[in-house]
mmCIF file of C-alpha atoms and ligand atoms in Angstrom:
data_model
loop_
_atom_site.group_PDB
_atom_site.id
_atom_site.type_symbol
_atom_site.label_atom_id
_atom_site.label_comp_id
_atom_site.label_asym_id
_atom_site.label_seq_id
_atom_site.Cartn_x
_atom_site.Cartn_y
_atom_site.Cartn_z
ATOM 1 C CA UNK N 1040 -90.248 171.227 125.528
ATOM 2 C CA UNK N 1041 -88.820 167.785 126.172
ATOM 3 C CA UNK N 1042 -90.022 166.680 129.596
ATOM 4 C CA UNK N 1043 -88.539 164.109 131.922
ATOM 5 C CA UNK N 1044 -90.678 161.115 133.013
ATOM 6 C CA UNK N 1045 -91.360 162.542 136.508
ATOM 7 C CA UNK N 1046 -92.815 165.691 134.922
ATOM 8 C CA UNK N 1047 -94.717 163.839 132.199
ATOM 9 C CA UNK N 1048 -96.367 161.596 134.794
ATOM 10 C CA UNK N 1049 -97.699 164.609 136.700
ATOM 11 C CA UNK N 1050 -98.725 166.748 133.739
ATOM 12 C CA UNK N 1051 -100.648 163.825 132.352
ATOM 13 C CA UNK N 1052 -104.091 165.334 131.909
ATOM 14 C CA UNK N 1053 -105.244 168.715 130.724
ATOM 15 C CA UNK N 1054 -106.926 171.078 133.211
ATOM 16 C CA UNK N 1055 -110.663 170.357 132.971
ATOM 17 C CA UNK N 1056 -112.005 173.080 130.658
ATOM 18 C CA UNK N 1057 -115.471 172.967 132.239
ATOM 19 C CA UNK N 1058 -114.401 173.581 135.846
ATOM 20 C CA UNK N 1059 -110.690 174.349 135.909
ATOM 21 C CA UNK N 1060 -110.145 171.233 138.041
ATOM 22 C CA UNK N 1061 -106.518 170.113 138.169
ATOM 23 C CA UNK N 1062 -107.559 166.563 139.004
ATOM 24 C CA UNK N 1063 -109.608 165.253 136.092
ATOM 25 C CA UNK N 1064 -113.223 164.344 136.816
ATOM 26 C CA UNK N 1065 -114.250 160.707 136.397
ATOM 27 C CA UNK N 1066 -116.381 160.353 133.277
ATOM 28 C CA UNK N 1067 -118.795 157.604 134.274
ATOM 29 C CA UNK N 1068 -121.158 158.187 131.364
ATOM 30 C CA UNK N 1069 -121.143 155.212 129.035
ATOM 31 C CA UNK N 1070 -122.449 157.244 126.133
ATOM 32 C CA UNK N 1071 -121.651 160.673 124.700
ATOM 33 C CA UNK N 1072 -123.636 163.068 122.538
ATOM 34 C CA UNK N 1073 -122.160 163.341 119.081
ATOM 35 C CA UNK N 1074 -122.998 165.158 115.920
ATOM 36 C CA UNK N 1075 -123.888 162.914 113.036
ATOM 37 C CA UNK N 1076 -121.710 163.906 110.154
ATOM 38 C CA UNK N 1077 -122.732 161.156 107.767
ATOM 39 C CA UNK N 1078 -120.999 157.788 107.581
ATOM 40 C CA UNK N 1079 -117.575 159.013 108.705
ATOM 41 C CA UNK N 1080 -117.050 159.827 112.380
ATOM 42 C CA UNK N 1081 -114.294 162.064 113.644
ATOM 43 C CA UNK N 1082 -111.838 159.534 115.227
ATOM 44 C CA UNK N 1083 -111.467 161.781 118.291
ATOM 45 C CA UNK N 1084 -115.215 162.051 118.825
ATOM 46 C CA UNK N 1085 -116.324 160.284 122.009
ATOM 47 C CA UNK N 1086 -119.264 157.976 121.295
ATOM 48 C CA UNK N 1087 -119.361 154.995 123.654
ATOM 49 C CA UNK N 1088 -117.119 154.138 126.605
ATOM 50 C CA UNK N 1089 -116.094 150.718 125.277
ATOM 51 C CA UNK N 1090 -114.616 152.553 122.281
ATOM 52 C CA UNK N 1091 -113.056 155.392 124.230
ATOM 53 C CA UNK N 1092 -113.487 157.365 127.448
ATOM 54 C CA UNK N 1093 -111.745 160.550 128.687
ATOM 55 C CA UNK N 1094 -110.106 158.816 131.667
ATOM 56 C CA UNK N 1095 -108.901 155.934 129.540
ATOM 57 C CA UNK N 1096 -107.616 158.285 126.849
ATOM 58 C CA UNK N 1097 -105.610 160.239 129.468
ATOM 59 C CA UNK N 1098 -104.110 157.061 130.956
ATOM 60 C CA UNK N 1099 -103.294 155.620 127.535
ATOM 61 C CA UNK N 1100 -101.609 158.829 126.371
ATOM 62 C CA UNK N 1101 -99.487 158.913 129.537
ATOM 63 C CA UNK N 1102 -98.548 155.221 129.271
ATOM 64 C CA UNK N 1103 -97.513 155.705 125.631
ATOM 65 C CA UNK N 1104 -95.346 158.695 126.597
ATOM 66 C CA UNK N 1105 -93.680 156.968 129.549
ATOM 67 C CA UNK N 1106 -92.835 153.862 127.519
ATOM 68 C CA UNK N 1107 -91.780 155.943 124.468
ATOM 69 C CA UNK N 1108 -94.473 154.295 122.378
ATOM 70 C CA UNK N 1109 -96.798 155.523 119.657
ATOM 71 C CA UNK N 1110 -100.058 154.239 121.111
ATOM 72 C CA UNK N 1111 -101.356 152.419 124.175
ATOM 73 C CA UNK N 1112 -104.446 150.562 125.332
ATOM 74 C CA UNK N 1113 -105.621 150.285 128.924
ATOM 75 C CA UNK N 1114 -107.344 146.964 129.522
ATOM 76 C CA UNK N 1115 -108.971 145.166 132.429
ATOM 77 C CA UNK N 1116 -105.838 143.362 133.709
ATOM 78 C CA UNK N 1117 -102.279 142.463 132.783
ATOM 79 C CA UNK N 1118 -103.595 139.015 131.883
ATOM 80 C CA UNK N 1119 -106.246 140.540 129.609
ATOM 81 C CA UNK N 1120 -103.481 142.504 127.890
ATOM 82 C CA UNK N 1121 -101.699 139.272 126.973
ATOM 83 C CA UNK N 1122 -104.975 137.552 126.071
ATOM 84 C CA UNK N 1123 -105.774 140.350 123.621
ATOM 85 C CA UNK N 1124 -102.363 140.042 121.982
ATOM 86 C CA UNK N 1125 -102.763 136.267 121.576
ATOM 87 C CA UNK N 1126 -106.288 136.707 120.190
ATOM 88 C CA UNK N 1127 -104.890 139.055 117.558
ATOM 89 C CA UNK N 1128 -102.596 136.281 116.236
ATOM 90 C CA UNK N 1129 -103.901 133.637 113.849
ATOM 91 C CA UNK N 1130 -104.074 129.834 113.948
ATOM 92 C CA UNK N 1131 -100.809 128.473 112.558
ATOM 93 C CA UNK N 1132 -98.742 131.303 114.035
ATOM 94 C CA UNK N 1133 -95.844 130.411 116.306
ATOM 95 C CA UNK N 1134 -94.660 132.125 119.492
ATOM 96 C CA UNK N 1135 -91.268 131.908 121.164
ATOM 97 C CA UNK N 1136 -91.761 132.560 124.862
ATOM 98 C CA UNK N 1137 -89.656 132.775 127.976
ATOM 99 C CA UNK N 1138 -89.826 129.510 129.971
ATOM 100 C CA UNK N 1139 -89.957 131.518 133.201
ATOM 101 C CA UNK N 1140 -92.838 133.951 133.392
ATOM 102 C CA UNK N 1141 -95.979 134.783 135.336
ATOM 103 C CA UNK N 1142 -97.627 131.328 135.346
ATOM 104 C CA UNK N 1143 -101.045 132.606 134.228
ATOM 105 C CA UNK N 1144 -99.655 133.569 130.811
ATOM 106 C CA UNK N 1145 -98.219 130.072 130.345
ATOM 107 C CA UNK N 1146 -101.656 128.651 131.245
ATOM 108 C CA UNK N 1147 -103.299 130.918 128.612
ATOM 109 C CA UNK N 1148 -100.915 129.644 125.948
ATOM 110 C CA UNK N 1149 -101.059 125.945 126.830
ATOM 111 C CA UNK N 1150 -104.686 125.547 127.852
ATOM 112 C CA UNK N 1151 -106.525 127.985 125.585
ATOM 113 C CA UNK N 1152 -104.412 128.988 122.596
ATOM 114 C CA UNK N 1153 -102.648 125.695 121.781
ATOM 115 C CA UNK N 1154 -106.038 124.072 120.954
ATOM 116 C CA UNK N 1155 -106.724 127.079 118.682
ATOM 117 C CA UNK N 1156 -103.603 126.285 116.681
ATOM 118 C CA UNK N 1157 -101.246 128.836 118.212
ATOM 119 C CA UNK N 1158 -98.044 126.969 118.972
ATOM 120 C CA UNK N 1159 -95.507 128.110 121.572
ATOM 121 C CA UNK N 1160 -91.882 127.119 122.145
ATOM 122 C CA UNK N 1161 -90.754 127.889 125.707
ATOM 123 C CA UNK N 1162 -87.044 128.718 125.940
ATOM 124 C CA UNK N 1163 -84.543 130.054 128.431
ATOM 125 C CA UNK N 1164 -84.222 133.684 127.310
ATOM 126 C CA UNK N 1165 -80.766 134.015 128.878
ATOM 127 C CA UNK N 1166 -79.521 131.504 126.265
ATOM 128 C CA UNK N 1167 -79.418 133.516 123.017
ATOM 129 C CA UNK N 1168 -78.453 130.474 120.927
ATOM 130 C CA UNK N 1169 -81.573 128.662 122.210
ATOM 131 C CA UNK N 1170 -83.742 131.661 121.308
ATOM 132 C CA UNK N 1171 -82.266 131.777 117.804
ATOM 133 C CA UNK N 1172 -82.734 128.009 117.370
ATOM 134 C CA UNK N 1173 -86.401 128.242 118.407
ATOM 135 C CA UNK N 1174 -87.286 130.774 115.670
ATOM 136 C CA UNK N 1175 -89.305 129.397 112.740
ATOM 137 C CA UNK N 1176 -90.551 130.916 109.494
ATOM 138 C CA UNK N 1177 -94.030 131.258 111.071
ATOM 139 C CA UNK N 1178 -92.778 132.807 114.353
ATOM 140 C CA UNK N 1179 -94.798 135.984 114.725
ATOM 141 C CA UNK N 1180 -94.077 136.902 118.312
ATOM 142 C CA UNK N 1181 -91.278 136.591 120.871
ATOM 143 C CA UNK N 1182 -92.371 137.236 124.455
ATOM 144 C CA UNK N 1183 -90.239 137.759 127.493
ATOM 145 C CA UNK N 1184 -90.399 139.119 131.001
ATOM 146 C CA UNK N 1185 -87.335 140.812 132.410
ATOM 147 C CA UNK N 1186 -86.926 140.391 135.328
ATOM 148 C CA UNK N 1187 -89.109 137.300 135.475
ATOM 149 C CA UNK N 1188 -91.652 136.447 138.099
ATOM 150 C CA UNK N 1189 -90.723 134.526 140.242
ATOM 151 C CA UNK N 1190 -87.138 133.474 139.369
ATOM 152 C CA UNK N 1191 -85.938 137.074 138.802
ATOM 153 C CA UNK N 1192 -84.080 136.059 135.646
ATOM 154 C CA UNK N 1193 -83.124 138.723 133.134
ATOM 155 C CA UNK N 1194 -83.122 138.683 129.357
ATOM 156 C CA UNK N 1195 -80.866 140.826 127.178
ATOM 157 C CA UNK N 1196 -83.671 142.789 125.516
ATOM 158 C CA UNK N 1197 -81.506 144.427 122.814
ATOM 159 C CA UNK N 1198 -79.938 141.104 121.769
ATOM 160 C CA UNK N 1199 -83.313 139.349 121.605
ATOM 161 C CA UNK N 1200 -84.798 142.292 119.676
ATOM 162 C CA UNK N 1201 -82.104 141.696 117.016
ATOM 163 C CA UNK N 1202 -82.987 137.992 116.809
ATOM 164 C CA UNK N 1203 -86.722 138.766 116.523
ATOM 165 C CA UNK N 1204 -86.081 141.391 113.860
ATOM 166 C CA UNK N 1205 -83.940 139.026 111.761
ATOM 167 C CA UNK N 1206 -86.974 136.688 111.647
ATOM 168 C CA UNK N 1207 -89.477 139.517 111.131
ATOM 169 C CA UNK N 1208 -91.181 138.595 114.404
ATOM 170 C CA UNK N 1209 -92.425 141.148 116.914
ATOM 171 C CA UNK N 1210 -90.763 141.349 120.328
ATOM 172 C CA UNK N 1211 -93.107 141.802 123.297
ATOM 173 C CA UNK N 1212 -91.590 142.641 126.689
ATOM 174 C CA UNK N 1213 -93.567 142.365 129.919
ATOM 175 C CA UNK N 1214 -92.155 145.339 131.825
ATOM 176 C CA UNK N 1215 -94.301 144.850 134.935
ATOM 177 C CA UNK N 1216 -91.466 144.208 137.398
ATOM 178 C CA UNK N 1217 -89.044 146.907 136.212
ATOM 179 C CA UNK N 1218 -91.672 149.481 135.070
ATOM 180 C CA UNK N 1219 -90.874 152.443 132.803
ATOM 181 C CA UNK N 1220 -89.264 154.111 135.835
ATOM 182 C CA UNK N 1221 -86.363 151.624 135.541
ATOM 183 C CA UNK N 1222 -86.294 150.121 132.068
ATOM 184 C CA UNK N 1223 -87.307 151.159 128.543
ATOM 185 C CA UNK N 1224 -87.812 148.085 126.350
ATOM 186 C CA UNK N 1225 -88.867 150.131 123.304
ATOM 187 C CA UNK N 1226 -85.541 152.006 123.357
ATOM 188 C CA UNK N 1227 -83.848 148.584 123.363
ATOM 189 C CA UNK N 1228 -85.769 147.429 120.289
ATOM 190 C CA UNK N 1229 -89.024 145.942 121.634
ATOM 191 C CA UNK N 1230 -92.136 146.370 119.474
ATOM 192 C CA UNK N 1231 -94.715 145.893 122.221
ATOM 193 C CA UNK N 1232 -94.623 146.488 125.965
ATOM 194 C CA UNK N 1233 -97.160 144.927 128.306
ATOM 195 C CA UNK N 1234 -97.700 146.009 131.885
ATOM 196 C CA UNK N 1235 -99.849 144.783 134.703
ATOM 197 C CA UNK N 1236 -100.999 148.150 136.071
ATOM 198 C CA UNK N 1237 -102.086 146.204 139.163
ATOM 199 C CA UNK N 1238 -98.495 146.294 140.427
ATOM 200 C CA UNK N 1239 -96.182 149.339 140.583
ATOM 201 C CA UNK N 1240 -98.074 151.579 138.136
ATOM 202 C CA UNK N 1241 -101.201 151.902 140.289
ATOM 203 C CA UNK N 1242 -99.042 151.015 143.272
ATOM 204 C CA UNK N 1243 -101.518 150.860 146.163
ATOM 205 C CA UNK N 1244 -103.083 147.353 145.970
ATOM 206 C CA UNK N 1245 -106.420 148.778 144.836
ATOM 207 C CA UNK N 1246 -106.553 148.564 141.039
ATOM 208 C CA UNK N 1247 -106.614 145.595 138.668
ATOM 209 C CA UNK N 1248 -105.513 146.757 135.233
ATOM 210 C CA UNK N 1249 -103.240 146.204 132.278
ATOM 211 C CA UNK N 1250 -101.709 148.118 129.399
ATOM 212 C CA UNK N 1251 -100.388 147.303 125.945
ATOM 213 C CA UNK N 1252 -98.039 149.861 124.403
ATOM 214 C CA UNK N 1253 -96.912 149.731 120.761
ATOM 215 C CA UNK N 1254 -93.629 151.224 119.625
ATOM 216 C CA UNK N 1255 -95.218 152.047 116.256
ATOM 217 C CA UNK N 1256 -98.651 152.040 114.778
ATOM 218 C CA UNK N 1257 -99.054 149.352 112.128
ATOM 219 C CA UNK N 1258 -101.085 146.374 111.006
ATOM 220 C CA UNK N 1259 -100.751 144.350 114.212
ATOM 221 C CA UNK N 1260 -101.317 147.403 116.445
ATOM 222 C CA UNK N 1261 -104.483 148.182 114.512
ATOM 223 C CA UNK N 1262 -105.701 144.595 114.830
ATOM 224 C CA UNK N 1263 -105.224 144.809 118.618
ATOM 225 C CA UNK N 1264 -106.949 148.211 118.657
ATOM 226 C CA UNK N 1265 -109.966 146.667 116.910
ATOM 227 C CA UNK N 1266 -109.981 143.759 119.353
ATOM 228 C CA UNK N 1267 -109.895 146.068 122.376
ATOM 229 C CA UNK N 1268 -112.815 148.121 121.076
ATOM 230 C CA UNK N 1269 -114.909 145.285 119.669
ATOM 231 C CA UNK N 1270 -113.940 142.675 122.290
ATOM 232 C CA UNK N 1271 -114.320 145.139 125.154
ATOM 233 C CA UNK N 1272 -111.719 144.025 127.743
ATOM 234 C CA UNK N 1273 -111.257 147.722 128.546
ATOM 235 C CA UNK N 1274 -110.353 149.295 131.879
ATOM 236 C CA UNK N 1275 -113.195 151.055 133.725
ATOM 237 C CA UNK N 1276 -113.080 154.872 134.050
ATOM 238 C CA UNK N 1277 -112.585 154.660 137.832
ATOM 239 C CA UNK N 1278 -109.696 152.215 137.534
ATOM 240 C CA UNK N 1279 -108.150 154.410 134.817
ATOM 241 C CA UNK N 1280 -108.431 157.379 137.156
ATOM 242 C CA UNK N 1281 -106.824 155.468 140.045
ATOM 243 C CA UNK N 1282 -104.028 154.134 137.818
ATOM 244 C CA UNK N 1283 -103.322 157.629 136.511
ATOM 245 C CA UNK N 1284 -103.212 158.971 140.060
ATOM 246 C CA UNK N 1285 -100.788 156.233 141.084
ATOM 247 C CA UNK N 1286 -98.651 156.871 138.034
ATOM 248 C CA UNK N 1287 -97.904 160.437 139.181
ATOM 249 C CA UNK N 1288 -95.626 159.150 141.943
ATOM 250 C CA UNK N 1289 -94.251 156.058 140.142
ATOM 251 C CA UNK N 1290 -90.667 157.304 139.717
ATOM 252 C CA UNK N 1291 -90.395 158.314 143.364
ATOM 253 C CA UNK N 1292 -92.080 155.172 144.655
ATOM 254 C CA UNK N 1293 -89.870 152.916 142.561
ATOM 255 C CA UNK N 1294 -86.751 154.634 143.895
ATOM 256 C CA UNK N 1295 -87.943 153.983 147.458
ATOM 257 C CA UNK N 1296 -88.980 150.374 146.684
ATOM 258 C CA UNK N 1297 -85.541 149.807 145.137
ATOM 259 C CA UNK N 1298 -83.642 151.442 147.990
ATOM 260 C CA UNK N 1299 -85.567 149.374 150.566
ATOM 261 C CA UNK N 1300 -85.214 146.163 148.551
ATOM 262 C CA UNK N 1301 -81.465 146.732 148.135
ATOM 263 C CA UNK N 1302 -81.046 146.919 151.922
ATOM 264 C CA UNK N 1303 -83.240 143.873 152.559
ATOM 265 C CA UNK N 1304 -81.380 141.877 149.876
ATOM 266 C CA UNK N 1305 -78.031 142.700 151.511
ATOM 267 C CA UNK N 1306 -79.339 141.613 154.929
ATOM 268 C CA UNK N 1307 -80.807 138.350 153.619
ATOM 269 C CA UNK N 1308 -77.801 137.481 151.439
ATOM 270 C CA UNK N 1309 -75.579 137.487 154.562
ATOM 271 C CA UNK N 1310 -78.003 135.544 156.757
ATOM 272 C CA UNK N 1311 -76.893 131.970 157.618
ATOM 273 C CA UNK N 1312 -80.448 130.588 157.250
ATOM 274 C CA UNK N 1313 -80.838 131.909 153.709
ATOM 275 C CA UNK N 1314 -79.553 129.806 150.829
ATOM 276 C CA UNK N 1315 -79.851 132.376 148.058
ATOM 277 C CA UNK N 1316 -81.284 135.806 147.331
ATOM 278 C CA UNK N 1317 -82.380 136.662 143.802
ATOM 279 C CA UNK N 1318 -82.411 140.432 143.347
ATOM 280 C CA UNK N 1319 -81.221 142.095 140.112
ATOM 281 C CA UNK N 1320 -79.131 144.825 141.741
ATOM 282 C CA UNK N 1321 -77.435 142.547 144.292
ATOM 283 C CA UNK N 1322 -73.874 141.581 143.256
ATOM 284 C CA UNK N 1323 -74.663 137.875 143.842
ATOM 285 C CA UNK N 1324 -77.246 137.904 141.018
ATOM 286 C CA UNK N 1325 -75.843 135.800 138.133
ATOM 287 C CA UNK N 1326 -76.786 138.560 135.651
ATOM 288 C CA UNK N 1327 -75.753 141.491 137.841
ATOM 289 C CA UNK N 1328 -73.818 143.217 135.024
ATOM 290 C CA UNK N 1329 -76.773 143.008 132.647
ATOM 291 C CA UNK N 1330 -79.060 144.250 135.432
ATOM 292 C CA UNK N 1331 -76.900 147.331 135.975
ATOM 293 C CA UNK N 1332 -76.775 147.996 132.226
ATOM 294 C CA UNK N 1333 -80.454 147.428 131.499
ATOM 295 C CA UNK N 1334 -82.239 148.523 134.668
ATOM 296 C CA UNK N 1335 -81.794 151.962 136.170
ATOM 297 C CA UNK N 1336 -83.258 150.690 139.469
ATOM 298 C CA UNK N 1337 -83.461 147.209 140.983
ATOM 299 C CA UNK N 1338 -87.216 147.505 141.702
ATOM 300 C CA UNK N 1339 -88.884 146.036 144.786
ATOM 301 C CA UNK N 1340 -89.323 142.376 143.869
ATOM 302 C CA UNK N 1341 -86.985 139.609 144.976
ATOM 303 C CA UNK N 1342 -87.072 135.888 145.594
ATOM 304 C CA UNK N 1343 -85.414 134.157 148.500
ATOM 305 C CA UNK N 1344 -84.534 130.479 148.893
ATOM 306 C CA UNK N 1345 -84.578 129.382 152.511
ATOM 307 C CA UNK N 1346 -82.268 126.683 153.920
ATOM 308 C CA UNK N 1347 -84.276 123.719 155.235
ATOM 309 C CA UNK N 1348 -86.675 123.395 152.308
ATOM 310 C CA UNK N 1349 -90.420 123.939 152.016
ATOM 311 C CA UNK N 1350 -91.242 123.694 155.737
ATOM 312 C CA UNK N 1351 -88.571 126.195 156.759
ATOM 313 C CA UNK N 1352 -89.794 128.608 154.077
ATOM 314 C CA UNK N 1353 -93.420 128.365 155.195
ATOM 315 C CA UNK N 1354 -92.387 128.712 158.828
ATOM 316 C CA UNK N 1355 -90.585 131.934 157.996
ATOM 317 C CA UNK N 1356 -93.728 133.355 156.342
ATOM 318 C CA UNK N 1357 -95.788 132.470 159.401
ATOM 319 C CA UNK N 1358 -93.350 134.133 161.830
ATOM 320 C CA UNK N 1359 -93.290 137.491 160.071
ATOM 321 C CA UNK N 1360 -95.393 140.309 161.510
ATOM 322 C CA UNK N 1361 -94.964 143.230 159.094
ATOM 323 C CA UNK N 1362 -94.858 141.213 155.872
ATOM 324 C CA UNK N 1363 -98.309 140.038 154.849
ATOM 325 C CA UNK N 1364 -98.648 136.552 153.424
ATOM 326 C CA UNK N 1365 -100.368 137.534 150.185
ATOM 327 C CA UNK N 1366 -99.946 137.311 146.451
ATOM 328 C CA UNK N 1367 -99.160 140.188 144.038
ATOM 329 C CA UNK N 1368 -96.466 142.844 144.337
ATOM 330 C CA UNK N 1369 -95.714 146.471 143.644
ATOM 331 C CA UNK N 1370 -97.765 148.182 146.350
ATOM 332 C CA UNK N 1371 -97.123 150.088 149.553
ATOM 333 C CA UNK N 1372 -97.289 147.022 151.843
ATOM 334 C CA UNK N 1373 -94.542 144.405 151.935
ATOM 335 C CA UNK N 1374 -95.870 140.995 150.884
ATOM 336 C CA UNK N 1375 -94.375 137.520 151.016
ATOM 337 C CA UNK N 1376 -95.570 134.374 149.330
ATOM 338 C CA UNK N 1377 -94.657 130.707 149.132
ATOM 339 C CA UNK N 1378 -94.755 130.698 145.359
ATOM 340 C CA UNK N 1379 -94.960 126.985 144.609
ATOM 341 C CA UNK N 1380 -98.213 126.787 146.596
ATOM 342 C CA UNK N 1381 -100.026 129.247 144.343
ATOM 343 C CA UNK N 1382 -98.653 128.461 140.881
ATOM 344 C CA UNK N 1383 -100.411 125.905 138.713
ATOM 345 C CA UNK N 1384 -97.967 123.351 137.274
ATOM 346 C CA UNK N 1385 -95.125 125.015 139.132
ATOM 347 C CA UNK N 1386 -91.471 124.178 138.682
ATOM 348 C CA UNK N 1387 -90.516 126.843 141.233
ATOM 349 C CA UNK N 1388 -88.217 125.501 143.991
ATOM 350 C CA UNK N 1389 -90.190 124.436 147.069
ATOM 351 C CA UNK N 1390 -88.029 126.580 149.373
ATOM 352 C CA UNK N 1391 -88.622 129.790 147.381
ATOM 353 C CA UNK N 1392 -90.437 132.791 148.799
ATOM 354 C CA UNK N 1393 -91.299 135.711 146.567
ATOM 355 C CA UNK N 1394 -90.951 138.973 148.442
ATOM 356 C CA UNK N 1395 -92.420 142.313 147.421
ATOM 357 C CA UNK N 1396 -90.715 145.074 149.354
ATOM 358 C CA UNK N 1397 -93.105 147.900 150.126
ATOM 359 C CA UNK N 1398 -92.655 151.448 151.299
ATOM 360 C CA UNK N 1399 -92.305 150.800 155.037
ATOM 361 C CA UNK N 1400 -89.023 151.884 156.664
ATOM 362 C CA UNK N 1401 -86.349 149.341 155.635
ATOM 363 C CA UNK N 1402 -85.006 149.099 159.205
ATOM 364 C CA UNK N 1403 -88.439 147.896 160.387
ATOM 365 C CA UNK N 1404 -88.589 145.327 157.585
ATOM 366 C CA UNK N 1405 -85.100 144.050 158.411
ATOM 367 C CA UNK N 1406 -85.943 143.882 162.139
ATOM 368 C CA UNK N 1407 -89.024 141.811 161.309
ATOM 369 C CA UNK N 1408 -87.002 139.430 159.109
ATOM 370 C CA UNK N 1409 -84.318 139.156 161.797
ATOM 371 C CA UNK N 1410 -86.818 138.128 164.496
ATOM 372 C CA UNK N 1411 -88.579 135.679 162.165
ATOM 373 C CA UNK N 1412 -85.283 134.027 161.201
ATOM 374 C CA UNK N 1413 -83.964 133.884 164.790
HETATM 375 N N1 LIG W 700 -97.183 140.012 134.185
HETATM 376 C C1 LIG W 700 -96.518 139.774 135.332
HETATM 377 C C2 LIG W 700 -95.018 139.836 135.328
HETATM 378 C C3 LIG W 700 -97.216 139.450 136.501
HETATM 379 O O1 LIG W 700 -96.526 139.204 137.619
HETATM 380 C C4 LIG W 700 -98.625 139.393 136.465
HETATM 381 C C5 LIG W 700 -99.400 139.066 137.678
HETATM 382 O O2 LIG W 700 -98.879 138.749 138.708
HETATM 383 C C6 LIG W 700 -99.276 139.632 135.256
HETATM 384 C C7 LIG W 700 -98.529 139.951 134.149
HETATM 385 C C8 LIG W 700 -100.767 139.569 135.172
HETATM 386 O O3 LIG W 700 -101.314 140.755 135.649
HETATM 387 P P1 LIG W 700 -102.782 140.861 136.300
HETATM 388 O O4 LIG W 700 -102.724 140.184 137.635
HETATM 389 O O5 LIG W 700 -103.016 142.328 136.338
HETATM 390 O O6 LIG W 700 -103.713 140.148 135.384
#
């Protein structure tokens, strides 16, 4: 039976055969009894939690299904997911990367991997000619976020997948902001999807985690699989359990985040003290048409540029009562952050606030913004 994502997310783990429990138990044991069968082990045999664990296996199977991939790995953070991918490349390889992305990934590439001989060209992914021009014979990987954090820029995933394929490079899409509830990069031609589970997937501000999903098994996927098992940046059983629990309501939460964010974006876009709202499903977004085509929902993340510069932006944060001044996004609580203050080597405009719209009632959020802007 072909199941829809909402159903897959709920029927994500088998009933526990030992107890009949619908909610899977947390397997905290680091080691498992196994029968020695000689040199060859059954690949499904549980041996040691760094290699595999029942909670991780259940989360990975669900992530692979939701992203339409062949296999997935659950790792200790979204950053660790990217780190593992970069570690699986070789000195002399070249990466073409989006010039707007979560700043920590740029730091990984510039500070740690450039000295190892992994070279990166940063390009504007909305400029397809620039992407094509950046490709080299040794380009192994193209990486993009869509929408990006924090500028909420989009990339045409299908068009960039064609460019990557022409050069026999792999396309990796960070799908953290849109999530598989709104966007399916693998259907658009991506080879690898990365997610920070910390955000919408777990969804409640209480899990740090990441996932790598491969469209197909193959040489690079196997190299990453080896690195996960041997390197050990794996997600703990408890965090896997929490992420899997959060995942059950992802589709419904993302609809509510998107509905709330749509209303807040409309309010802010009309406000005289706001210079610009960046939200994919708001008609003022420069890539609105692409957003409607590529993203089923607008998600809950937006950026807002406040008239009056840095001071006015910070003042707005300080006047809000329901929005918490905090980093991260994708959870139940609405968060707001002066982004330039937290990013290392930031080129983010000084008047930009990144806003994560939570699951509070949108009228309360708008009332709070109205009083803070008054
Ligand atoms: N990708 C995106 C788009 C992010 O926004 C973040 C973190 O904010 C990451 C990856 C890194 O994820 P984590 O914080 O789980 O390491």
